[in-house]
CSV table of C-alpha atoms in Angstrom, one decimal:
chain,number,residue,atom,x,y,z
A,222,MET,CA,128.5,-12.9,-28.1
A,223,SER,CA,129.8,-15.9,-26.2
A,224,SER,CA,130.9,-15.9,-22.6
A,225,LYS,CA,134.5,-16.5,-23.7
A,226,PRO,CA,135.0,-13.2,-25.5
A,227,PHE,CA,133.1,-11.5,-22.6
A,228,SER,CA,135.7,-12.9,-20.1
A,229,VAL,CA,138.9,-13.2,-22.1
A,230,ARG,CA,139.1,-10.6,-24.9
A,231,LEU,CA,137.9,-7.6,-23.0
A,232,PRO,CA,141.0,-7.4,-20.6
A,233,TRP,CA,143.2,-7.2,-23.7
A,234,TRP,CA,141.1,-4.4,-25.1
A,235,LEU,CA,141.2,-2.7,-21.7
A,236,ALA,CA,145.0,-3.0,-21.7
A,237,LEU,CA,145.1,-1.4,-25.1
A,238,TYR,CA,142.8,1.4,-23.9
A,239,PHE,CA,145.0,2.2,-20.9
A,240,ILE,CA,148.2,2.1,-23.1
A,241,ILE,CA,146.7,4.6,-25.5
A,242,TRP,CA,145.7,6.9,-22.7
A,243,ALA,CA,149.2,6.8,-21.3
A,244,VAL,CA,151.1,7.2,-24.6
A,245,LEU,CA,148.9,9.6,-26.6
A,246,PRO,CA,148.9,12.5,-24.1
A,247,PHE,CA,152.7,12.1,-23.7
A,248,ILE,CA,153.2,12.3,-27.5
A,249,LEU,CA,150.7,15.0,-28.3
A,250,SER,CA,151.1,17.4,-25.3
A,251,ALA,CA,153.8,20.1,-25.1
A,252,SER,CA,153.9,20.1,-21.3
A,253,TYR,CA,152.6,18.3,-18.2
A,254,PRO,CA,149.1,19.0,-16.9
A,255,LEU,CA,148.7,21.4,-13.9
A,256,ASP,CA,149.4,19.2,-10.8
A,257,VAL,CA,152.0,16.8,-12.3
A,258,PRO,CA,155.2,18.9,-12.1
A,259,GLU,CA,154.2,20.1,-8.6
A,260,GLY,CA,153.9,16.5,-7.5
A,261,ILE,CA,157.2,15.6,-9.1
A,262,TYR,CA,159.2,18.3,-7.4
A,263,TRP,CA,157.6,17.5,-4.0
A,264,GLY,CA,158.4,13.8,-4.4
A,265,ARG,CA,162.0,14.6,-5.3
A,266,GLU,CA,162.5,16.0,-1.8
A,267,TRP,CA,161.2,12.9,0.1
A,268,GLN,CA,159.6,14.9,2.9
A,269,TRP,CA,157.0,13.5,5.3
A,270,GLY,CA,154.6,16.3,4.2
A,271,TYR,CA,154.2,19.3,1.9
A,272,TYR,CA,152.4,22.6,2.4
A,273,LYS,CA,149.3,21.4,0.5
A,274,HIS,CA,149.2,17.7,0.9
A,275,PRO,CA,150.6,14.6,2.7
A,276,PRO,CA,153.5,12.9,0.9
A,277,LEU,CA,152.6,9.4,-0.4
A,278,SER,CA,151.1,10.4,-3.8
A,279,SER,CA,154.1,12.6,-4.6
A,280,TRP,CA,156.6,9.8,-3.6
A,281,VAL,CA,154.9,7.4,-6.0
A,282,LEU,CA,154.6,10.0,-8.8
A,283,TYR,CA,158.3,10.8,-8.5
A,284,SER,CA,159.2,7.1,-8.4
A,285,PHE,CA,157.3,6.5,-11.7
A,286,TYR,CA,158.9,9.6,-13.2
A,287,ASN,CA,162.4,8.4,-12.1
A,288,LEU,CA,161.8,4.9,-13.4
A,289,PHE,CA,160.0,5.5,-16.7
A,290,GLY,CA,161.2,9.0,-17.5
A,291,HIS,CA,158.9,11.8,-18.7
A,292,ILE,CA,156.1,9.4,-19.7
A,293,GLY,CA,156.0,8.0,-16.1
A,294,PRO,CA,153.3,10.3,-14.8
A,295,TYR,CA,150.9,9.2,-17.6
A,296,ILE,CA,151.7,5.6,-17.0
A,297,LEU,CA,151.0,6.0,-13.3
A,298,SER,CA,147.7,7.7,-13.8
A,299,GLN,CA,146.4,4.9,-16.1
A,300,CYS,CA,147.7,2.3,-13.7
A,301,THR,CA,145.7,4.0,-11.0
A,302,ILE,CA,142.5,3.9,-13.0
A,303,ALA,CA,143.1,0.2,-14.0
A,304,LEU,CA,143.7,-0.7,-10.3
A,305,SER,CA,140.5,1.0,-9.3
A,306,LEU,CA,138.5,-1.0,-11.8
A,307,TRP,CA,140.2,-4.2,-10.6
A,308,LEU,CA,139.4,-3.5,-7.0
A,309,ALA,CA,135.8,-2.6,-7.9
A,310,TYR,CA,135.5,-6.0,-9.6
A,311,LEU,CA,137.0,-7.9,-6.7
A,312,PHE,CA,134.6,-6.2,-4.3
A,313,GLY,CA,131.7,-6.8,-6.6
A,314,ARG,CA,132.4,-10.5,-6.7
A,315,GLU,CA,131.8,-10.6,-3.0
A,316,LEU,CA,128.3,-9.2,-3.5
A,317,MET,CA,127.1,-10.6,-6.9
A,318,SER,CA,127.9,-12.8,-9.8
A,319,PRO,CA,131.3,-12.3,-11.6
A,320,ALA,CA,129.5,-11.2,-14.8
A,321,ARG,CA,127.7,-8.4,-12.9
A,322,ALA,CA,130.8,-7.4,-11.0
A,323,PHE,CA,132.7,-7.2,-14.3
A,324,LEU,CA,130.2,-5.1,-16.0
A,325,GLY,CA,129.8,-2.9,-12.8
A,326,SER,CA,133.5,-2.3,-12.7
A,327,LEU,CA,133.5,-1.4,-16.5
A,328,PHE,CA,130.7,1.1,-15.9
A,329,LEU,CA,133.3,3.2,-14.1
A,330,LEU,CA,134.8,4.1,-17.5
A,331,ALA,CA,131.5,5.8,-18.2
A,332,VAL,CA,131.9,8.0,-15.1
A,333,PHE,CA,133.6,11.1,-16.4
A,334,TYR,CA,136.1,11.3,-13.5
A,335,TYR,CA,137.6,8.1,-14.7
A,336,THR,CA,138.4,9.3,-18.2
A,337,TRP,CA,139.4,12.9,-19.0
A,338,PRO,CA,140.7,14.0,-15.5
A,339,SER,CA,142.9,10.9,-15.5
A,340,LEU,CA,145.3,12.8,-17.9
A,341,GLU,CA,146.6,14.6,-14.8
A,342,PHE,CA,147.8,12.4,-11.9
A,343,ASN,CA,147.1,14.2,-8.7
A,344,HIS,CA,146.0,13.5,-5.2
A,345,ASN,CA,142.4,13.0,-6.3
A,346,ILE,CA,143.3,10.4,-8.9
A,347,ALA,CA,145.6,8.7,-6.3
A,348,GLN,CA,142.7,8.4,-3.9
A,349,MET,CA,140.5,6.3,-6.3
A,350,PRO,CA,142.1,2.9,-5.6
A,351,VAL,CA,142.5,3.8,-1.9
A,352,TRP,CA,138.8,4.4,-1.4
A,353,LEU,CA,137.9,1.2,-3.2
A,354,GLY,CA,140.6,-0.8,-1.3
A,355,LEU,CA,139.3,0.5,2.0
A,356,VAL,CA,135.7,-0.4,1.2
A,357,TYR,CA,136.8,-3.9,0.0
A,358,THR,CA,139.0,-4.7,3.0
A,359,PHE,CA,136.5,-3.1,5.5
A,360,TYR,CA,133.8,-5.3,4.1
A,361,LEU,CA,136.0,-8.4,4.4
A,362,ALA,CA,137.0,-7.4,7.9
A,363,ILE,CA,133.5,-7.0,9.3
A,364,ARG,CA,132.1,-10.0,7.4
A,365,LYS,CA,134.8,-12.5,8.1
A,366,ASN,CA,136.4,-10.9,11.1
A,367,HIS,CA,139.9,-12.3,10.4
A,368,TRP,CA,143.0,-10.7,11.8
A,369,ARG,CA,144.6,-10.4,8.3
A,370,TYR,CA,141.7,-8.4,6.9
A,371,TRP,CA,141.7,-6.0,9.9
A,372,LEU,CA,145.4,-5.5,9.6
A,373,ILE,CA,145.3,-4.9,5.9
A,374,PHE,CA,142.4,-2.5,6.4
A,375,GLY,CA,144.4,-0.6,9.1
A,376,PHE,CA,147.4,-0.3,6.9
A,377,ILE,CA,145.4,1.0,3.9
A,378,ALA,CA,143.6,3.5,6.1
A,379,GLY,CA,146.9,4.9,7.4
A,380,ALA,CA,148.5,4.9,3.9
A,381,GLY,CA,145.3,6.5,2.6
A,382,MET,CA,145.7,9.4,5.0
A,383,LEU,CA,149.2,9.8,3.6
A,384,VAL,CA,147.7,10.2,0.2
A,385,LYS,CA,145.1,12.9,1.0
A,386,TYR,CA,143.4,13.9,4.2
A,387,THR,CA,139.9,13.7,2.7
A,388,VAL,CA,140.2,9.9,3.1
A,389,ALA,CA,139.1,10.7,6.6
A,390,VAL,CA,135.6,11.3,5.2
A,391,LEU,CA,135.4,7.6,4.2
A,392,ILE,CA,136.9,6.4,7.4
A,393,PHE,CA,134.3,8.4,9.4
A,394,THR,CA,131.6,6.9,7.1
A,395,MET,CA,132.8,3.4,8.0
A,396,LEU,CA,132.9,4.3,11.7
A,397,LEU,CA,129.3,5.5,11.5
A,398,TYR,CA,128.3,2.3,9.7
A,399,SER,CA,129.9,0.1,12.3
A,400,LEU,CA,128.1,2.0,15.1
A,401,CYS,CA,124.7,2.1,13.4
A,402,THR,CA,124.5,-1.6,12.6
A,403,SER,CA,124.9,-4.9,14.5
A,404,TYR,CA,128.6,-4.8,13.7
A,405,ARG,CA,129.0,-2.4,16.7
A,406,ARG,CA,129.7,-5.6,18.7
A,407,LEU,CA,133.1,-5.9,16.9
A,408,TRP,CA,134.3,-2.9,19.0
A,409,CYS,CA,134.2,-5.2,22.0
A,410,THR,CA,137.0,-7.2,20.4
A,411,PRO,CA,140.6,-6.2,19.9
A,412,LYS,CA,140.7,-6.5,16.1
A,413,PRO,CA,139.3,-3.1,15.1
A,414,TRP,CA,141.3,-1.4,17.8
A,415,LEU,CA,144.5,-3.0,16.5
A,416,ALA,CA,143.6,-1.9,13.0
A,417,MET,CA,143.1,1.6,14.3
A,418,LEU,CA,146.4,1.5,16.1
A,419,LEU,CA,148.2,0.3,12.9
A,420,ALA,CA,146.6,3.1,10.9
A,421,LEU,CA,147.8,5.7,13.4
A,422,MET,CA,151.3,4.2,13.4
A,423,VAL,CA,151.5,4.5,9.6
A,424,PHE,CA,150.1,8.0,9.6
A,425,ALA,CA,152.1,9.2,12.7
A,426,PRO,CA,155.2,10.5,10.8
A,427,ASN,CA,153.0,12.9,8.9
A,428,VAL,CA,151.4,14.0,12.1
A,429,TYR,CA,154.8,14.8,13.5
A,430,TRP,CA,155.7,16.7,10.4
A,431,LEU,CA,152.5,18.7,10.7
A,432,ILE,CA,153.3,19.6,14.2
A,433,GLN,CA,156.8,20.7,13.2
A,434,HIS,CA,155.5,22.8,10.3
A,435,ASP,CA,152.6,24.6,12.0
A,436,TRP,CA,149.9,22.5,10.3
A,437,LEU,CA,150.6,24.1,6.9
A,438,PRO,CA,148.3,21.8,4.8
A,439,LEU,CA,145.4,22.3,7.0
A,440,THR,CA,145.9,26.1,7.0
A,441,TYR,CA,146.1,26.0,3.3
A,442,ALA,CA,143.0,23.9,2.9
A,443,SER,CA,141.1,26.1,5.3
A,444,ALA,CA,142.0,29.2,3.3
A,445,ARG,CA,141.0,27.6,0.0
A,446,SER,CA,137.6,26.4,1.5
A,447,ALA,CA,136.9,29.8,3.0
A,448,GLU,CA,137.7,31.4,-0.4
A,449,ASP,CA,135.2,29.1,-2.1
A,450,ALA,CA,132.6,29.6,0.6
A,451,SER,CA,132.8,33.4,0.4
A,452,ARG,CA,132.4,33.3,-3.3
A,453,ASN,CA,129.5,30.8,-3.5
A,454,GLY,CA,127.9,30.7,-0.1
A,455,HIS,CA,126.0,27.8,1.6
A,456,LEU,CA,124.2,26.8,-1.6
A,457,ALA,CA,127.5,26.0,-3.3
A,458,ALA,CA,127.0,22.5,-1.9
A,459,LEU,CA,124.1,22.0,-4.3
A,460,GLY,CA,126.3,23.0,-7.1
A,461,TYR,CA,128.8,20.4,-6.0
A,462,LEU,CA,126.1,17.8,-5.9
A,463,GLY,CA,125.0,18.8,-9.4
A,464,THR,CA,128.5,18.4,-10.7
A,465,GLN,CA,128.7,14.9,-9.4
A,466,LEU,CA,125.5,14.0,-11.2
A,467,ILE,CA,126.8,15.6,-14.4
A,468,ASN,CA,129.9,13.4,-14.2
A,469,HIS,CA,127.6,10.4,-14.4
A,470,LEU,CA,125.8,11.5,-17.6
A,471,PRO,CA,127.8,9.2,-19.9
A,472,LEU,CA,126.7,6.2,-17.9
A,473,LEU,CA,123.1,7.3,-17.8
A,474,LEU,CA,123.1,7.9,-21.5
A,475,ILE,CA,124.5,4.4,-22.1
A,476,LEU,CA,121.6,3.0,-20.0
A,477,LEU,CA,119.1,5.2,-21.8
A,478,CYS,CA,120.3,4.4,-25.3
A,479,ASN,CA,120.1,0.7,-24.5
A,480,ARG,CA,116.7,1.1,-22.9
A,481,THR,CA,118.0,-0.6,-19.8
A,482,ARG,CA,115.3,-0.8,-17.2
A,483,LEU,CA,116.3,-0.4,-13.5
A,484,SER,CA,114.3,-1.8,-10.6
A,485,LEU,CA,114.6,-1.1,-6.9
A,486,ARG,CA,113.3,-4.6,-6.4
A,487,THR,CA,116.3,-6.3,-8.1
A,488,PRO,CA,118.9,-5.9,-5.3
A,489,ALA,CA,116.8,-7.9,-2.9
A,490,GLN,CA,116.8,-10.8,-5.5
A,491,ILE,CA,120.5,-10.9,-6.2
A,492,LEU,CA,122.2,-9.4,-3.1
A,493,HIS,CA,121.9,-10.1,0.6
A,494,GLN,CA,119.9,-7.3,2.1
A,495,SER,CA,122.8,-6.2,4.4
A,496,ASP,CA,125.2,-6.2,1.4
A,497,TRP,CA,122.8,-3.8,-0.5
A,498,ARG,CA,122.7,-1.5,2.5
A,499,PHE,CA,126.5,-1.6,2.8
A,500,LEU,CA,126.9,-0.8,-0.9
A,501,LEU,CA,124.5,2.1,-0.7
A,502,TRP,CA,126.0,3.4,2.5
A,503,MET,CA,129.6,3.4,1.2
A,504,GLY,CA,128.6,4.6,-2.2
A,505,LEU,CA,126.5,7.5,-1.2
A,506,MET,CA,127.1,8.5,2.4
A,507,PRO,CA,130.5,10.3,1.9
A,508,THR,CA,128.9,12.7,-0.6
A,509,LEU,CA,125.8,13.2,1.5
A,510,LEU,CA,128.0,14.0,4.5
A,511,LEU,CA,130.0,16.6,2.5
A,512,VAL,CA,126.9,18.2,1.0
A,513,GLY,CA,125.2,18.3,4.4
A,514,ALA,CA,128.3,20.0,5.9
A,515,GLY,CA,128.4,22.4,3.0
A,516,LEU,CA,124.7,23.4,3.5
A,517,ILE,CA,125.0,23.7,7.2
A,518,PHE,CA,128.4,25.2,7.8
A,519,GLY,CA,128.9,26.9,4.4
A,520,LEU,CA,132.0,24.9,3.6
A,521,GLY,CA,133.5,25.6,0.2
A,522,LEU,CA,133.3,22.3,-1.7
A,523,ARG,CA,135.5,21.8,-4.7
A,524,ASP,CA,134.0,19.7,-7.4
A,525,MET,CA,137.1,17.5,-7.8
A,526,TRP,CA,136.8,16.3,-4.2
A,527,GLY,CA,134.2,14.0,-5.5
A,528,MET,CA,136.5,12.1,-7.8
A,529,PRO,CA,137.3,9.2,-5.5
A,530,MET,CA,133.8,8.9,-4.0
A,531,TRP,CA,132.1,7.2,-7.0
A,532,GLY,CA,134.1,4.0,-7.3
A,533,LEU,CA,130.9,2.0,-6.3
A,534,SER,CA,128.6,3.8,-8.8
A,535,GLY,CA,128.9,1.0,-11.4
A,536,LEU,CA,128.1,-1.7,-8.9
A,537,ILE,CA,125.1,0.2,-7.6
A,538,ILE,CA,123.7,0.6,-11.1
A,539,VAL,CA,124.4,-3.0,-12.1
A,540,ALA,CA,122.6,-4.2,-9.0
A,541,LEU,CA,119.5,-2.4,-10.1
A,542,ILE,CA,119.3,-4.2,-13.5
A,543,PRO,CA,116.7,-7.1,-13.3
A,544,GLU,CA,118.2,-10.5,-14.1
A,545,GLN,CA,116.3,-11.0,-17.4
A,546,VAL,CA,117.3,-7.5,-18.6
A,547,PHE,CA,120.9,-8.1,-17.6
A,548,THR,CA,121.1,-11.3,-19.6
A,549,LEU,CA,119.6,-9.6,-22.7
A,550,LYS,CA,121.4,-6.3,-22.4
A,551,LYS,CA,124.9,-7.1,-21.1
A,552,CYS,CA,126.5,-7.3,-24.5
A,553,SER,CA,124.9,-4.1,-25.8
A,554,LEU,CA,125.9,-2.3,-22.6
A,555,LEU,CA,129.4,-3.4,-23.2
A,556,LYS,CA,129.2,-2.0,-26.7
A,557,GLY,CA,127.9,1.2,-25.3
A,558,ILE,CA,130.9,1.4,-22.9
A,559,ALA,CA,133.2,0.7,-25.9
A,560,ILE,CA,131.6,3.4,-28.0
A,561,TRP,CA,132.0,5.9,-25.2
A,562,ALA,CA,135.6,4.9,-24.6
A,563,LEU,CA,136.4,5.3,-28.3
A,564,LEU,CA,134.6,8.7,-28.4
A,565,VAL,CA,136.2,10.1,-25.3
A,566,THR,CA,139.7,8.9,-26.5
A,567,ILE,CA,139.2,10.7,-29.9
A,568,LEU,CA,138.1,13.8,-28.1
A,569,MET,CA,141.0,13.6,-25.7
A,570,ALA,CA,143.5,13.4,-28.6
A,571,ILE,CA,141.9,16.3,-30.5
A,572,TYR,CA,141.9,18.4,-27.4
A,573,VAL,CA,145.5,17.7,-26.5
A,574,GLU,CA,146.8,18.2,-30.0
A,575,PHE,CA,144.6,21.0,-31.3
A,576,GLY,CA,143.0,22.5,-28.2
A,577,ALA,CA,145.3,25.6,-28.2
A,578,ARG,CA,144.5,26.4,-31.8
A,579,ILE,CA,140.7,25.9,-31.2
A,580,ARG,CA,140.7,28.2,-28.1
A,581,HIS,CA,143.4,30.6,-29.5
A,582,LYS,CA,145.2,30.3,-26.2
A,583,PRO,CA,147.4,27.7,-24.5
A,584,SER,CA,146.2,25.4,-21.7
A,585,ARG,CA,148.6,24.0,-19.1
A,586,MET,CA,149.4,21.2,-21.5
A,587,ASP,CA,150.4,23.6,-24.3
A,588,TRP,CA,153.4,25.4,-22.7
A,589,PRO,CA,156.8,25.0,-24.4
A,590,GLN,CA,158.2,22.9,-21.5
A,591,GLN,CA,161.2,21.3,-23.3
A,592,ALA,CA,162.3,24.6,-24.8
A,593,LEU,CA,162.1,26.3,-21.4
A,594,ALA,CA,164.1,23.6,-19.7
A,595,THR,CA,166.7,23.5,-22.5
A,596,GLN,CA,167.1,27.3,-22.4
A,597,ALA,CA,167.5,27.3,-18.6
A,598,ASP,CA,170.2,24.5,-18.7
A,599,MET,CA,172.1,26.3,-21.4
A,600,GLN,CA,171.9,29.7,-19.7
A,601,TRP,CA,173.2,28.3,-16.4
A,602,GLN,CA,176.0,26.4,-18.1
A,603,THR,CA,177.1,29.5,-20.0
A,604,PHE,CA,178.2,31.1,-16.7
A,605,SER,CA,178.6,28.3,-14.2
A,606,SER,CA,180.8,25.2,-14.1
A,607,CYS,CA,178.7,23.8,-11.2
A,608,LYS,CA,175.5,21.8,-11.4
A,609,LEU,CA,172.2,23.8,-11.3
A,610,ASP,CA,171.1,23.0,-7.8
A,611,SER,CA,167.7,24.9,-7.6
A,612,VAL,CA,165.3,27.1,-9.6
A,613,THR,CA,162.9,29.7,-8.3
A,614,GLY,CA,160.6,32.3,-9.6
A,615,SER,CA,157.0,32.1,-11.0
A,616,ASP,CA,155.8,28.7,-9.8
A,617,TRP,CA,154.3,27.3,-13.0
A,618,ILE,CA,157.2,28.1,-15.3
A,619,VAL,CA,159.7,27.0,-12.6
A,620,LEU,CA,158.0,23.6,-12.1
A,621,LEU,CA,158.0,23.0,-15.9
A,622,VAL,CA,161.7,23.7,-16.0
A,623,ALA,CA,162.6,21.6,-13.0
A,624,SER,CA,160.7,18.5,-14.3
A,625,TYR,CA,162.5,18.6,-17.7
A,626,SER,CA,165.9,19.9,-16.8
A,627,GLU,CA,168.9,17.5,-17.1
A,628,PHE,CA,170.1,18.7,-13.7
A,629,SER,CA,166.8,17.8,-11.8
A,630,PRO,CA,167.1,20.9,-9.6
A,631,SER,CA,165.1,21.5,-6.4
A,632,VAL,CA,162.4,24.0,-6.6
A,633,MET,CA,162.0,27.0,-4.3
A,634,VAL,CA,158.4,28.2,-4.8
A,635,SER,CA,157.5,31.9,-4.4
A,636,GLY,CA,156.1,33.3,-1.2
A,637,ASP,CA,156.6,31.9,2.3
A,638,ALA,CA,159.9,30.2,2.7
A,639,ALA,CA,158.1,27.5,4.8
A,640,TYR,CA,156.7,26.2,1.5
A,641,SER,CA,160.2,25.0,0.5
A,642,PRO,CA,161.7,23.7,3.8
A,643,TRP,CA,164.5,21.9,1.9
A,644,MET,CA,165.9,25.3,0.9
A,645,ASN,CA,167.8,27.6,3.2
A,646,ALA,CA,170.2,30.5,3.1
A,647,GLU,CA,173.3,28.3,3.4
A,648,ARG,CA,172.3,26.1,0.5
A,649,LEU,CA,171.6,29.1,-1.7
A,650,HIS,CA,174.9,30.8,-0.7
A,651,GLN,CA,176.8,27.6,-1.5
A,652,HIS,CA,175.2,26.6,-4.8
A,653,GLY,CA,173.4,29.7,-6.1
A,654,THR,CA,170.1,29.5,-8.0
A,655,LEU,CA,168.4,30.4,-11.2
A,656,ALA,CA,165.3,32.6,-11.0
A,657,ILE,CA,162.8,32.8,-13.9
A,658,TRP,CA,159.4,34.3,-14.5
A,659,PRO,CA,157.2,35.6,-17.3
A,660,ALA,CA,157.7,39.3,-18.0
A,661,ASN,CA,154.1,40.1,-17.0
A,662,GLU,CA,154.6,38.7,-13.5
A,663,GLN,CA,156.7,39.6,-10.5
A,664,PRO,CA,156.9,36.7,-8.0
A,665,ASN,CA,157.6,37.2,-4.3
A,666,LEU,CA,161.1,35.9,-3.8
A,667,PRO,CA,162.3,37.0,-0.3
A,668,TRP,CA,165.4,34.8,-0.4
A,669,LEU,CA,166.9,36.6,-3.3
A,670,GLN,CA,166.9,40.0,-1.6
A,671,THR,CA,169.8,38.9,0.7
A,672,LEU,CA,171.4,36.6,-1.8
A,673,ASN,CA,172.3,39.5,-4.2
A,674,GLN,CA,174.2,41.2,-1.3
A,675,GLN,CA,176.6,38.4,-0.8
A,676,PRO,CA,180.2,39.3,-1.8
A,677,ASP,CA,181.0,35.8,-3.1
A,678,MET,CA,177.9,35.8,-5.4
A,679,VAL,CA,177.7,37.1,-8.9
A,680,MET,CA,174.3,37.9,-10.5
A,681,LYS,CA,173.7,37.8,-14.2
A,682,GLN,CA,170.3,38.6,-15.8
A,683,GLY,CA,168.6,38.8,-19.1
A,684,GLU,CA,165.5,37.7,-21.0
A,685,TRP,CA,164.4,34.9,-23.3
A,686,PHE,CA,161.9,34.7,-26.0
A,687,ILE,CA,160.4,31.2,-26.2
A,688,ARG,CA,158.3,30.2,-29.2
A,689,TRP,CA,154.9,28.5,-28.5
A,690,THR,CA,155.1,25.2,-30.3
A,691,LYS,CA,151.4,24.7,-30.3
A,692,LEU,CA,150.6,28.3,-31.2
A,693,PRO,CA,153.5,29.4,-33.6
A,694,GLU,CA,151.6,32.6,-34.6
A,695,ARG,CA,151.3,33.7,-31.0
A,696,GLU,CA,153.7,36.3,-29.7
A,697,PRO,CA,156.7,34.4,-28.1
A,698,LEU,CA,156.7,34.0,-24.3
A,699,LYS,CA,159.0,36.6,-22.8
A,700,VAL,CA,160.9,35.2,-19.8
A,701,ILE,CA,163.0,37.2,-17.3
A,702,TRP,CA,165.9,35.3,-15.8
A,703,GLN,CA,168.4,36.0,-13.1
A,704,ALA,CA,171.3,33.7,-12.4
A,705,TYR,CA,172.9,33.8,-8.9
A,706,ILE,CA,176.3,32.1,-9.3
A,707,PRO,CA,178.9,31.5,-6.6
A,708,LYS,CA,182.3,32.9,-7.6
A,709,LYS,CA,183.8,29.5,-7.1
A,710,CYS,CA,181.6,28.2,-10.0
A,711,LEU,CA,181.9,31.2,-12.3
A,712,LYS,CA,183.4,30.5,-15.7
């Protein structure tokens, strides 16, 4: 294979790959993956925070949903993966030859986190380019010590904290690196301090929101972590580490099938020693810190927290390939990546299209979302001449309806009213709401207890039977509905 196909044709194949991964799930699935409708309804409200996470990821998700329609979340997810590969390549070019950097960035496609989980855009996927962008700009800032790099780094750090709070693990890792190396001298200059100030300014609105809302996301995360810790104990951290290794199996198999020899001596020959230390530190230390905290303090670690932490895996591996081996094997390694990409794409299509029939039960992508939303809209319009302003009930089914309804209603999730601060008694009394839930559930809906007692409100109720499009032989989904309609809107 010539160098020209290596450098020119591959980007076009990559573009085709990402287009397929954006279009196929949209065509084949019956509903959004788990976290997508939740992110859409959060983003629709344009808050500075939500009860689980900071806001930026949801804002971007809703923007893509608003711009591209129902396929928007799938486009965004693949754009995020593509951006991650590009940033890995740009950073790799600072350390090694462009050919090695290119192959190292493509190796990420053989890390499981960068394939199957990318069907579902969530805060973990959103972090992937953030972590790589932080590593890249931090490297430029400490190496070249220019104002622009420090300012860009500070902005990305603040924006990253608005994506997910676990970005703080990487920022702490960088702080440790700067203090444990000769770069500690930079703290005697104003540039890193100004970068820190800029990061705090970008992050400050969310801090204010947290104070105003009793630190809801941190309370939620603490409860989830405590639940995991009580179930798995201190040794759960080892299970987390094992899962991270398993996610690298496709990459390891590609190396093994190509008989690619790795050598610890190679980095010293192709990288500056300090660059190799930097690469290892940023690539491994965040995971080691989390695992150490899990072992010592018994923190419940969730496997998917590792998703953004492995953006440097490909560069680390490619730096271990001896020069002669790299020259001989680079084309066969590319073929291995291509074979894996083709295989995982076929498996993805089979899973999304036929998974429900294979398992004899629906996954989150197999719910009759369009039918639910259409039924909800028709039911509301039967009784009301006003727009459907909000929906409430069982969280999952409500989120599906809200993200496909022609009215784009707000969502009032079950449980604590603080989880939906955009909803209040006055809004409900003025516009009413539609409550829906599966017949086998009974959600906690405290707002509705008082709403039904209002003299200017009429309540209608009934049930639907919705056919499972992916499992036509399955008993239809029985849904209970209650419509609370202001008398001024009653037909």
